[in-house]
Short mmCIF file of C-alpha atoms in Angstrom, two decimals:
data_model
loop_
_atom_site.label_atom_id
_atom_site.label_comp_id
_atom_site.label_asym_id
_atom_site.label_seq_id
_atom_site.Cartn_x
_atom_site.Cartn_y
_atom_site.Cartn_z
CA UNK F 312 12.95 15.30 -7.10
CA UNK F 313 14.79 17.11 -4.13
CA UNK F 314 12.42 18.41 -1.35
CA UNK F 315 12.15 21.32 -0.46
CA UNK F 316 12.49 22.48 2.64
CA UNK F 317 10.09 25.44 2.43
CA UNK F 318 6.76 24.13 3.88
CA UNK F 319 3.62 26.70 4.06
CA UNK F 320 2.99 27.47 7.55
CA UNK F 321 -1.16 27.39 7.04
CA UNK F 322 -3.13 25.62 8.74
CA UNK F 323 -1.18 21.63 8.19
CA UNK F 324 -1.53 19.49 11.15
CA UNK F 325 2.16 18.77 13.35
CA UNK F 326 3.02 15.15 12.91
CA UNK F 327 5.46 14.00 15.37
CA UNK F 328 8.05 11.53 14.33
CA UNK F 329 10.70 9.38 16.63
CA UNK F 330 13.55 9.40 14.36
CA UNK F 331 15.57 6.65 14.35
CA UNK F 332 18.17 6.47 11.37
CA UNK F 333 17.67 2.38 10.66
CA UNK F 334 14.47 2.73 9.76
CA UNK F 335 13.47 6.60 8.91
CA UNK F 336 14.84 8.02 5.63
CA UNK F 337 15.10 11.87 5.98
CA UNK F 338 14.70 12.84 2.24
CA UNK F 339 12.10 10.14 1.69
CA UNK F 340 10.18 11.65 4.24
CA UNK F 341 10.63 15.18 3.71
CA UNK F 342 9.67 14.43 0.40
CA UNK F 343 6.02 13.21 0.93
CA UNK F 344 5.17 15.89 3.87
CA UNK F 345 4.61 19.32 2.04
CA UNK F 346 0.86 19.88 1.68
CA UNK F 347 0.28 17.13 4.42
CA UNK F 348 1.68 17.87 7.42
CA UNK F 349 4.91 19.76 9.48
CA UNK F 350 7.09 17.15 10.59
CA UNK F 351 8.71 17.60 13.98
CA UNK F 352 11.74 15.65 14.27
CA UNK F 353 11.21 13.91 18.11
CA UNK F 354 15.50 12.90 18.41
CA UNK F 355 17.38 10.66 20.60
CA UNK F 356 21.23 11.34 20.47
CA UNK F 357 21.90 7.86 21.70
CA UNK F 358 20.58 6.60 18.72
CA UNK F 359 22.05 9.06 16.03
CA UNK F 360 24.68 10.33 17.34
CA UNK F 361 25.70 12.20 13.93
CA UNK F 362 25.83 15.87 13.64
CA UNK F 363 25.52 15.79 9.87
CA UNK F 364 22.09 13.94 10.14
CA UNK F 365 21.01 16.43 12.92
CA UNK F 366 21.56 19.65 10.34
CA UNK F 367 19.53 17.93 7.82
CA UNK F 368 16.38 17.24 10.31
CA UNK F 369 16.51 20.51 11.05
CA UNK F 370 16.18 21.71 7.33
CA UNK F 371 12.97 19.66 7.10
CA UNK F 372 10.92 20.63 10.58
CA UNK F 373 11.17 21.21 13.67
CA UNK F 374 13.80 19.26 16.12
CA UNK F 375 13.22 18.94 19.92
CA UNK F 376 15.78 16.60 21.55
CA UNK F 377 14.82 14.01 23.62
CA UNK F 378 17.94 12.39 24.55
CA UNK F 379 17.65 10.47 27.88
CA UNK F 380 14.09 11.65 28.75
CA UNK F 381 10.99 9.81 29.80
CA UNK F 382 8.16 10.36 27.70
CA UNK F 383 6.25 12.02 30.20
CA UNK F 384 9.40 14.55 30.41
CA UNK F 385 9.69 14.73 26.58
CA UNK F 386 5.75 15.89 27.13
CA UNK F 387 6.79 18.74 28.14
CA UNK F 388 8.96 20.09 25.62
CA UNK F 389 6.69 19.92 22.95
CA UNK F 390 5.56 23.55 23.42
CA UNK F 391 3.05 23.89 20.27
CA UNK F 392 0.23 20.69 20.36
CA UNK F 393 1.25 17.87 17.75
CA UNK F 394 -1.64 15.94 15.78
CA UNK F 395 -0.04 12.82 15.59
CA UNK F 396 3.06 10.49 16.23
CA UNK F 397 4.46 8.61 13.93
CA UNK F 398 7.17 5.43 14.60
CA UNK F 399 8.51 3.13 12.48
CA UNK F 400 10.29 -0.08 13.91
CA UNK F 401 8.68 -2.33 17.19
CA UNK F 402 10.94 -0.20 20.53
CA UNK F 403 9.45 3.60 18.94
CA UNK F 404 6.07 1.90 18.79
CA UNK F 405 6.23 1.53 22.91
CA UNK F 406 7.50 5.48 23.31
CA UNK F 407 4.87 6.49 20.85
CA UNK F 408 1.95 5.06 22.82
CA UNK F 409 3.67 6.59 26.18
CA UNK F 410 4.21 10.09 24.41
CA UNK F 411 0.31 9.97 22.55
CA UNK F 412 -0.83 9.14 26.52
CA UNK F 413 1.14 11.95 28.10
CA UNK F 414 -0.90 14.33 24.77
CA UNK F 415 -4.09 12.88 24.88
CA UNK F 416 -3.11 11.91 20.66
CA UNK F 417 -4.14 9.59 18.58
CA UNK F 418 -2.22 6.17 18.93
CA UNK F 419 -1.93 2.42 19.86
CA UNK F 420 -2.06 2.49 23.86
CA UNK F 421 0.43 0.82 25.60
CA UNK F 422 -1.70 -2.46 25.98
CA UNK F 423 -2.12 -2.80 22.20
CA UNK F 424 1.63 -2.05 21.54
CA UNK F 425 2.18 -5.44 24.18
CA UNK F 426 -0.02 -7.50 22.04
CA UNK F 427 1.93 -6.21 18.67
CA UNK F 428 5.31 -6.34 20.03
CA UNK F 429 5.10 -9.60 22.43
CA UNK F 430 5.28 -12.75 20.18
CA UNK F 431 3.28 -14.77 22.86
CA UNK F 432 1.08 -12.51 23.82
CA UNK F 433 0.26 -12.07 20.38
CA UNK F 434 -0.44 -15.54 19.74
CA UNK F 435 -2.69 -15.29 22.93
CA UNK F 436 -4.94 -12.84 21.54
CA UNK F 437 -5.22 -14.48 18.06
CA UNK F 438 -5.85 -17.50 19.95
CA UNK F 439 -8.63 -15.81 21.48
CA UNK F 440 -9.94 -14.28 18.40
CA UNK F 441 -10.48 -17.66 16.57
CA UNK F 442 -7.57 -17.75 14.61
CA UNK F 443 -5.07 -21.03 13.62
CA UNK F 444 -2.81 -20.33 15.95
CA UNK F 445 0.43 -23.03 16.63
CA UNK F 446 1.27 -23.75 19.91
CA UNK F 447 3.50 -21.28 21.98
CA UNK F 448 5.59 -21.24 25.21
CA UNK F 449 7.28 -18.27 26.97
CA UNK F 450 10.71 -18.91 28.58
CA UNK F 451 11.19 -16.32 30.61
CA UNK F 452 14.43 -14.37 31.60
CA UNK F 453 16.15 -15.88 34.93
CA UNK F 454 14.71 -19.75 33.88
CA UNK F 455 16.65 -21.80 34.33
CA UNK F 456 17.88 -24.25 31.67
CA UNK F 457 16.33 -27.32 33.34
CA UNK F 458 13.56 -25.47 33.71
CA UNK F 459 13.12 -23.92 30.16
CA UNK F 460 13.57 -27.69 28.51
CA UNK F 461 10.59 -29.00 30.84
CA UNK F 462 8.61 -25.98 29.77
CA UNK F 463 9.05 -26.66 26.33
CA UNK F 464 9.03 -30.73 26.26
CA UNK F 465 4.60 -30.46 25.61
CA UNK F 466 5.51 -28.56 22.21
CA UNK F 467 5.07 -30.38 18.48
CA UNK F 468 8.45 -30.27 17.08
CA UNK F 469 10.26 -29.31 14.62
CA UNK F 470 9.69 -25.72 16.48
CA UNK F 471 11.40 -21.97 16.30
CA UNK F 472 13.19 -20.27 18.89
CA UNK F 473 13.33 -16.58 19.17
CA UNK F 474 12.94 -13.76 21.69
CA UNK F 475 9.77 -12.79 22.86
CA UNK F 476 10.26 -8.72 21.67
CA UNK F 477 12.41 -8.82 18.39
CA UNK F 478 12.52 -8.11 14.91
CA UNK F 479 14.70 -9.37 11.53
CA UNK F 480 14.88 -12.86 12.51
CA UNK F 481 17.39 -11.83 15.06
CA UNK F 482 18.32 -14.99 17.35
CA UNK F 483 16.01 -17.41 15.25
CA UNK F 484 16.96 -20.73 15.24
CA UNK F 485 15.27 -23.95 13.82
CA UNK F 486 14.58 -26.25 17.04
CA UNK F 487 14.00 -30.51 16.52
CA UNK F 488 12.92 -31.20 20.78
CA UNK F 489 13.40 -29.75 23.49
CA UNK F 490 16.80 -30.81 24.81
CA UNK F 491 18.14 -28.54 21.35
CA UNK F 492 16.28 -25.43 23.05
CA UNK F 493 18.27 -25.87 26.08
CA UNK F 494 21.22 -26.30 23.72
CA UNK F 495 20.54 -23.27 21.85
CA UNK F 496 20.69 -21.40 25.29
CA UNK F 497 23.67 -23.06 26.49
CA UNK F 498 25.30 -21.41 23.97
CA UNK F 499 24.22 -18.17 24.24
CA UNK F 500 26.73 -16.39 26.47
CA UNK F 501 24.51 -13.18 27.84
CA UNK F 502 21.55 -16.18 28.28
CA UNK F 503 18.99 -15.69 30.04
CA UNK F 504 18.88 -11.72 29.81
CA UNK F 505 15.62 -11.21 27.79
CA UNK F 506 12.34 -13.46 27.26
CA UNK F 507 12.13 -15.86 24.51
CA UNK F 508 9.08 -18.13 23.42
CA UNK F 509 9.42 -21.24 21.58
CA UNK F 510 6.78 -21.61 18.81
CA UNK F 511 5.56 -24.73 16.52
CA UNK F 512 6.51 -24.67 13.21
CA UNK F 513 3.89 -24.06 11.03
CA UNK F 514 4.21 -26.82 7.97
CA UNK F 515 5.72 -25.80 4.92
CA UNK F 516 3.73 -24.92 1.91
CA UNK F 517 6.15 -26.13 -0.67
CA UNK F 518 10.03 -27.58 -0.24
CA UNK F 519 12.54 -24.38 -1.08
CA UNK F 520 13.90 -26.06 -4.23
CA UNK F 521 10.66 -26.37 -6.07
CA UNK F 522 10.23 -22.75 -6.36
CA UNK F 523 12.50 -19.52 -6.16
CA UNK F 524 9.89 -18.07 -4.24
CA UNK F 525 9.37 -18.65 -0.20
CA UNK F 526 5.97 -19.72 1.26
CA UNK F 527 5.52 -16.81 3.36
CA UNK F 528 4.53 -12.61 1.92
CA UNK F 529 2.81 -9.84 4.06
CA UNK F 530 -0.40 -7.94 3.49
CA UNK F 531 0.40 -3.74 4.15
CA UNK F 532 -2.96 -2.45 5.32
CA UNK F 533 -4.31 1.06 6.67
CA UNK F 534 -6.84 1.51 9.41
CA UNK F 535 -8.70 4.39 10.12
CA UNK F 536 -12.15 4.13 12.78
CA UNK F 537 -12.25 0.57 12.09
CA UNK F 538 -12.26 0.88 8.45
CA UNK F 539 -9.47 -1.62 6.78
CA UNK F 540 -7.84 -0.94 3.40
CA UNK F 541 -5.60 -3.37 1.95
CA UNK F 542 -2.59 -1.53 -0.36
CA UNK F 543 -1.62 -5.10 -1.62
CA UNK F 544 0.57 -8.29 -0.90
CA UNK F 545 4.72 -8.90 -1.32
CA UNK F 546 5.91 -12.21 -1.85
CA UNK F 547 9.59 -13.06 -0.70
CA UNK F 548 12.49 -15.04 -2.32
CA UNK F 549 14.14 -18.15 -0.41
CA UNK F 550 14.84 -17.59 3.68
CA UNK F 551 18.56 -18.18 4.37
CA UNK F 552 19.67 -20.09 7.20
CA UNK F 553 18.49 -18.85 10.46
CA UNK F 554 15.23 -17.04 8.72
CA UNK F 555 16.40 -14.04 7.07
CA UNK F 556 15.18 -12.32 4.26
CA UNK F 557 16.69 -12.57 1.02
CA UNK F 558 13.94 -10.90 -1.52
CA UNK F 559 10.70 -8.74 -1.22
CA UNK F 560 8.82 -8.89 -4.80
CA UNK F 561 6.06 -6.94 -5.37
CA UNK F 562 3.31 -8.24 -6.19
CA UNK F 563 4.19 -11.87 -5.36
CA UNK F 564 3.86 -14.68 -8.09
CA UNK F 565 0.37 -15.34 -6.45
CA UNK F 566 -3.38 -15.57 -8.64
CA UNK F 567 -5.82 -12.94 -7.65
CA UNK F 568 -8.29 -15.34 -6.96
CA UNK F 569 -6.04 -15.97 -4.08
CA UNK F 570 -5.73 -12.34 -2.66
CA UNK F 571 -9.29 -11.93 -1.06
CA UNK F 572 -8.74 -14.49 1.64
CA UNK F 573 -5.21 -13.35 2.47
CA UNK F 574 -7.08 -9.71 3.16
CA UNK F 575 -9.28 -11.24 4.82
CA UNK F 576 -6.77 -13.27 7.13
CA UNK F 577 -5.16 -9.97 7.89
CA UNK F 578 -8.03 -7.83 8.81
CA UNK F 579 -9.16 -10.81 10.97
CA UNK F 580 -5.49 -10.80 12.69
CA UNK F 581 -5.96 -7.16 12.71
CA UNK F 582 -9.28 -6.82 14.65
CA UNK F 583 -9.10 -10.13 16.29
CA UNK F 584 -5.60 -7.81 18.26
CA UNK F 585 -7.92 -5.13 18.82
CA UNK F 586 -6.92 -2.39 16.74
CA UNK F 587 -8.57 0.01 15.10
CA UNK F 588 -6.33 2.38 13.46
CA UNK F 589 -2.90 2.34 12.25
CA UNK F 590 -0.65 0.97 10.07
CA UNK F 591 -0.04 -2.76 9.84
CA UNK F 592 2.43 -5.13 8.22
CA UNK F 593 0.61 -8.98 8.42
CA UNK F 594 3.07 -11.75 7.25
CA UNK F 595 0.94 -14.89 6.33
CA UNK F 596 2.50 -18.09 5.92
CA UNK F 597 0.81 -19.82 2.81
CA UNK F 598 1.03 -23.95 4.78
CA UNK F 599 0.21 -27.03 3.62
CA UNK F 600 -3.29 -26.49 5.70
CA UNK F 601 -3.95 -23.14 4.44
CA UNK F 602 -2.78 -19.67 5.08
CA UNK F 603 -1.89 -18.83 9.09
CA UNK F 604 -0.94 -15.60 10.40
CA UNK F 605 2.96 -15.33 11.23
CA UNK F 606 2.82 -11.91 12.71
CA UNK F 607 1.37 -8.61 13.01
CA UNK F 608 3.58 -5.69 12.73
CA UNK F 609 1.83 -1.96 14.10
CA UNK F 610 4.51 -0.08 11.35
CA UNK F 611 5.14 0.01 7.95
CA UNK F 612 6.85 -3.22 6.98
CA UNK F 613 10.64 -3.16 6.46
CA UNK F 614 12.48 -4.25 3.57
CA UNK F 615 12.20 -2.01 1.13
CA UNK F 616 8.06 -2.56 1.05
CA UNK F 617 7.35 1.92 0.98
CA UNK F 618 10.16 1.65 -1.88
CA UNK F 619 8.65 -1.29 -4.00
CA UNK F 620 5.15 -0.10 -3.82
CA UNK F 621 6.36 3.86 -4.52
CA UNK F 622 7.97 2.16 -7.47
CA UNK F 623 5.46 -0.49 -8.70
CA UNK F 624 2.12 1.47 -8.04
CA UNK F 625 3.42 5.16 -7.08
CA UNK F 626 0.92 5.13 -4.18
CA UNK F 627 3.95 6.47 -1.02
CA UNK F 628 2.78 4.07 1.71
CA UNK F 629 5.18 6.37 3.94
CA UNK F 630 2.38 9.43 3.10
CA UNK F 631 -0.15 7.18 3.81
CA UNK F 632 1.59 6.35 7.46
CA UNK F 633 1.87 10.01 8.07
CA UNK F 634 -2.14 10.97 7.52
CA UNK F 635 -3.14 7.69 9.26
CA UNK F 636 -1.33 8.45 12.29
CA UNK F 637 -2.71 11.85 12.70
CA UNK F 638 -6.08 10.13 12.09
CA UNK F 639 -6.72 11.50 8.57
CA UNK F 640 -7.98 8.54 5.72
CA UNK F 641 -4.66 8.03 3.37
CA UNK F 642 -5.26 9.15 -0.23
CA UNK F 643 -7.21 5.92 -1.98
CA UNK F 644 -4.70 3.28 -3.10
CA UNK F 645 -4.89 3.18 -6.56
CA UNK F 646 -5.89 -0.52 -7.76
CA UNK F 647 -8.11 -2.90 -5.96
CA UNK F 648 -5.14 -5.67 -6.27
CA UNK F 649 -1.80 -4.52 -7.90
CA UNK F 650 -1.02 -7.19 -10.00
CA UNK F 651 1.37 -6.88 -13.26
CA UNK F 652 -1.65 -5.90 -15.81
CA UNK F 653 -2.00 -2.44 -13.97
CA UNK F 654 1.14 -1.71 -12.15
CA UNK F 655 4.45 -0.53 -14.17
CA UNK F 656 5.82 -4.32 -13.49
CA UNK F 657 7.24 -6.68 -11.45
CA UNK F 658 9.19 -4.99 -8.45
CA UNK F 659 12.32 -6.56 -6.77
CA UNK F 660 14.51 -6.31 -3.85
CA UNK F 661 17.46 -8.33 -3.10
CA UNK F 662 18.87 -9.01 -0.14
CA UNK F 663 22.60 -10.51 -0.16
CA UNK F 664 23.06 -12.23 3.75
CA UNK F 665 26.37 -13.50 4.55
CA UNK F 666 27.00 -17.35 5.29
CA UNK F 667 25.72 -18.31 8.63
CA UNK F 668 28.98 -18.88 10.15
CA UNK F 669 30.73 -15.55 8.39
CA UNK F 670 32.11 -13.06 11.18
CA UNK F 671 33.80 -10.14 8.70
CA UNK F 672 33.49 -8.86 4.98
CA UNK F 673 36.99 -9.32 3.05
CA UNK F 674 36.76 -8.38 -0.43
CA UNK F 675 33.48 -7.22 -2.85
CA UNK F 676 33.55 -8.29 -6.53
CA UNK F 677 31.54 -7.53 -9.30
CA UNK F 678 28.80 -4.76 -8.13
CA UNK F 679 29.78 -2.78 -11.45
CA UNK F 680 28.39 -5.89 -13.54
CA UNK F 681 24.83 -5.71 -11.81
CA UNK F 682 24.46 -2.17 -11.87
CA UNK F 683 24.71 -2.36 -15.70
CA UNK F 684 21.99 -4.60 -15.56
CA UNK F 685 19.28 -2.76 -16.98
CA UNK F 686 16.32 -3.42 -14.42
CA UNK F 687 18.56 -2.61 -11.24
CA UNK F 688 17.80 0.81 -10.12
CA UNK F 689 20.54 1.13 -7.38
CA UNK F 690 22.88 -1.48 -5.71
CA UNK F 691 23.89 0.00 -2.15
CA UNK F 692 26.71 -2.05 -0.11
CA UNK F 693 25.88 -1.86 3.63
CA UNK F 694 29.11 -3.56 4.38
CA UNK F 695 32.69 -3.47 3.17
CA UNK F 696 35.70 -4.84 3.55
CA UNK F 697 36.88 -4.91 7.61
CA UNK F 698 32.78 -4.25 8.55
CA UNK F 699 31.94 -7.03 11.18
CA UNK F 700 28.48 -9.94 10.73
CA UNK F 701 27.21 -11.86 13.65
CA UNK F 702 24.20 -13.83 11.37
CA UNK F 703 22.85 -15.88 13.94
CA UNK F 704 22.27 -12.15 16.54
CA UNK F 705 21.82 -9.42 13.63
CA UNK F 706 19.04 -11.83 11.76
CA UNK F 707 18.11 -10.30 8.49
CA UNK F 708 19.94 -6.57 9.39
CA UNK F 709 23.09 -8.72 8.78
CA UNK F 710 22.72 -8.39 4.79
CA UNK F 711 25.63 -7.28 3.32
CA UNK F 712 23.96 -5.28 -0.24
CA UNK F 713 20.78 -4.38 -1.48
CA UNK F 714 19.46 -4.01 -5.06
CA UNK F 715 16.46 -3.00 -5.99
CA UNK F 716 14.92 -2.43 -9.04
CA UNK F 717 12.01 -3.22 -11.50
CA UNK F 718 11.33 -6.27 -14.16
CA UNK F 719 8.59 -7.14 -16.44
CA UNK F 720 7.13 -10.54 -15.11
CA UNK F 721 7.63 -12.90 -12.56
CA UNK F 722 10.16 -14.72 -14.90
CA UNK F 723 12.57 -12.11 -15.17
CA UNK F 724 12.59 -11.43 -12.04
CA UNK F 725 13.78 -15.35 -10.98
CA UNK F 726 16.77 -14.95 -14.00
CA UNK F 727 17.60 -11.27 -12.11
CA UNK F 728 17.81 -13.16 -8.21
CA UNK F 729 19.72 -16.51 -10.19
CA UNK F 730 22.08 -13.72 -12.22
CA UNK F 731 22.61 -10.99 -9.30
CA UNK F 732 23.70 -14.27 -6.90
CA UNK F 733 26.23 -14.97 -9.17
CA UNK F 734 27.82 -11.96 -10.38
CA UNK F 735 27.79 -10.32 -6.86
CA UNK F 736 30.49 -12.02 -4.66
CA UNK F 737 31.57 -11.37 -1.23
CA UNK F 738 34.28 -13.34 0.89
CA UNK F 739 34.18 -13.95 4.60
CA UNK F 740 35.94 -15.05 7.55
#
């Protein structure tokens, strides 16, 4: 259904929201927002700089351009009171909190934001809380080399390497001692312009080739006033090299009897951070020694997650982001655990990443074969032929197509990632 952009003017709470075009769809949006909410379109030029996009905000709410502003400035455009912000990626989270101080609103403050967006001082405050937490080291910007290897040499390897504020896996490497972290810099070229930690591994639940699905899925949960509900769980397909994301599936290949202690292990994360309210995305590695938080995410989770549940469950997490961030409960989700007897099936979302060492997209071949396969809803290409990959910088936002769709088991849904890898072929240099 198209939405409309005629929204009744009565009495609906203004909900704030920092566009950003990677991660906010305009007609998904517009769509759930009549008889919730206005939306006011809070835009950065620098970060959209299309005109096209700009004409379509401003057919769905209000726009007020913040381009180049400090929060506290952007305060003071905002001439009729908003209810609420709403961001969705990890950098809008930190402007949010500013913004919600500046209007006395609603919203993580800027301390929480640190502990969701700062990978070590996350694991600090889980640490704190009581949680399993592996060991962690910061290596700040301006160490130097020597420096960051000694910091590092107390760590249990094998160990990951990434930067302290980041998202998608981007500059993630697998590290075996310390003397490969120094490496890893080495080769870096704009080294050492941000922070970076360097974390233990947490073991491996099962090797890769005994199952087509990865030890690892996230918990999506709401918070309003302290009071947690869990939507449900996705399970992922098989990382590629350098950690990125090849398939969400919702609801993972995972027993129910299994679900109540990965809610648990999320709320725990969730309250043992210090939040209260909000939307969180909790990725959970299911180890050898039991389940251990990976991360918390303050936002929606990426990856198609508001598509797959929309589509397995018809419960719009994105609706449910909206009320909870102008502190209003989300409608109820509809089943206690969505699992394939009372959701419309098995949900999928395919993620094609280029080879590690890949640079540029030269020729696409057969994307008409899988969408004629009957459970693919859409196939989109994000690159084509000429577009540039850096794999080892762009993490998981170096994927290449996306298909999503909806199967009737588990089973399928392994023949659909086996058949869509081999009918869908790109070439590199």
């Amino acid at each position: 259904m198209t939405p409309t952009s005629s929204e009744p003017s009565v009495a609906l709470p203004r909900l704030g929201v920092l566009y950003n075009p990677r991660t906010v769809e305009i007609l998904s949006l517009a769509r759930v927002s009549p008889g919730r909410w206005r939306t006011v379109w809070l835009v950065d030029r620098e970060l959209n700089a299309q005109v096209g996009a700009r004409r379509l905000l401003r057919r769905f709410g209000e726009v007020i351009d913040i381009t180049g502003l400090s929060m506290a400035e952007a305060a003071t455009c905002i001439t009729e009171p908003l209810d609420g912000i709403l961001a969705t990626n990890d950098p809008d989270l930190v402007r949010a909190a500013e913004l919600a101080e500046q209007l006395g609103l609603p919203h993580f403050c800027p301390a929480q934001v640190a502990r969701l967006n700062d990978k070590f001082l996350q694991r600090q405050a889980l640490q704190a809380a009581g949680l399993p937490t592996p060991g962690c080291v910061r290596i700040p910007a301006g160490m130097s080399l020597d420096a960051a290897v000694a910091a590092v040499a107390g760590l249990s390897y094998p160990a990951i390497l990434k930067p302290a504020h980041g998202a998608s896996s981007r500059a993630t490497y697998a590290v075996s001692n310390a003397d490969e972290v120094g490496q890893r810099f080495a080769e870096r070229l704009d080294y050492p312009s941000e922070d970076f930690v360097v974390e233990e591994r947490i073991p491996d639940g099962w090797a890769p080739a005994d199952s087509p699905w990865a030890d690892y899925l996230s918990v999506e949960s709401l918070a309003v006033d302290g009071e947690i509900t869990h939507f449900g769980i996705t399970g992922r397909g098989q990382l590629a090299e350098g950690f990125r994301e090849t398939a969400s599936i919702m609801p993972p290949a995972l027993a129910p009897a299994e679900w109540p202690a990965l809610y648990g292990l999320a709320a725990a994360a969730i309250r043992g951070l210090e939040l209260s309210s909000g939307v969180f995305h909790t990725e959970i590695k299911l180890s050898a020694d039991g389940p251990r938080v990976l991360e918390v995410n303050g936002r929606l989770g990426g990856g198609s997650i508001s598509w797959l549940a929309e589509r397995v469950s018809g419960y719009s997490l994105l609706a449910a982001a909206g009320l909870v961030n102008l502190g209003r409960p989300p409608a109820p989700v509809p089943v206690p655990v969505p699992v394939p007897a009372n959701t419309n099936g098995v949900g999928f979302a395919v993620y094609v990443q280029p080879p590690y060492e890949a640079r540029e997209v030269v020729d696409i071949t057969g994307a008409d074969e899988v969408r004629a396969i009957p459970e693919v809803d859409e196939l989109v290409l994000t690159r084509r032929p000429g577009d540039q990959v850096n794999p080892p910088e762009e993490g998981s936002q170096s994927v290449v197509a996306i298909i999503r769709g909806l199967a009737a088991d588990h089973v399928r849904v392994a023949e659909l990632l086996a058949q869509i890898e081999k009918s869908l072929q790109f070439s590199y240099r």
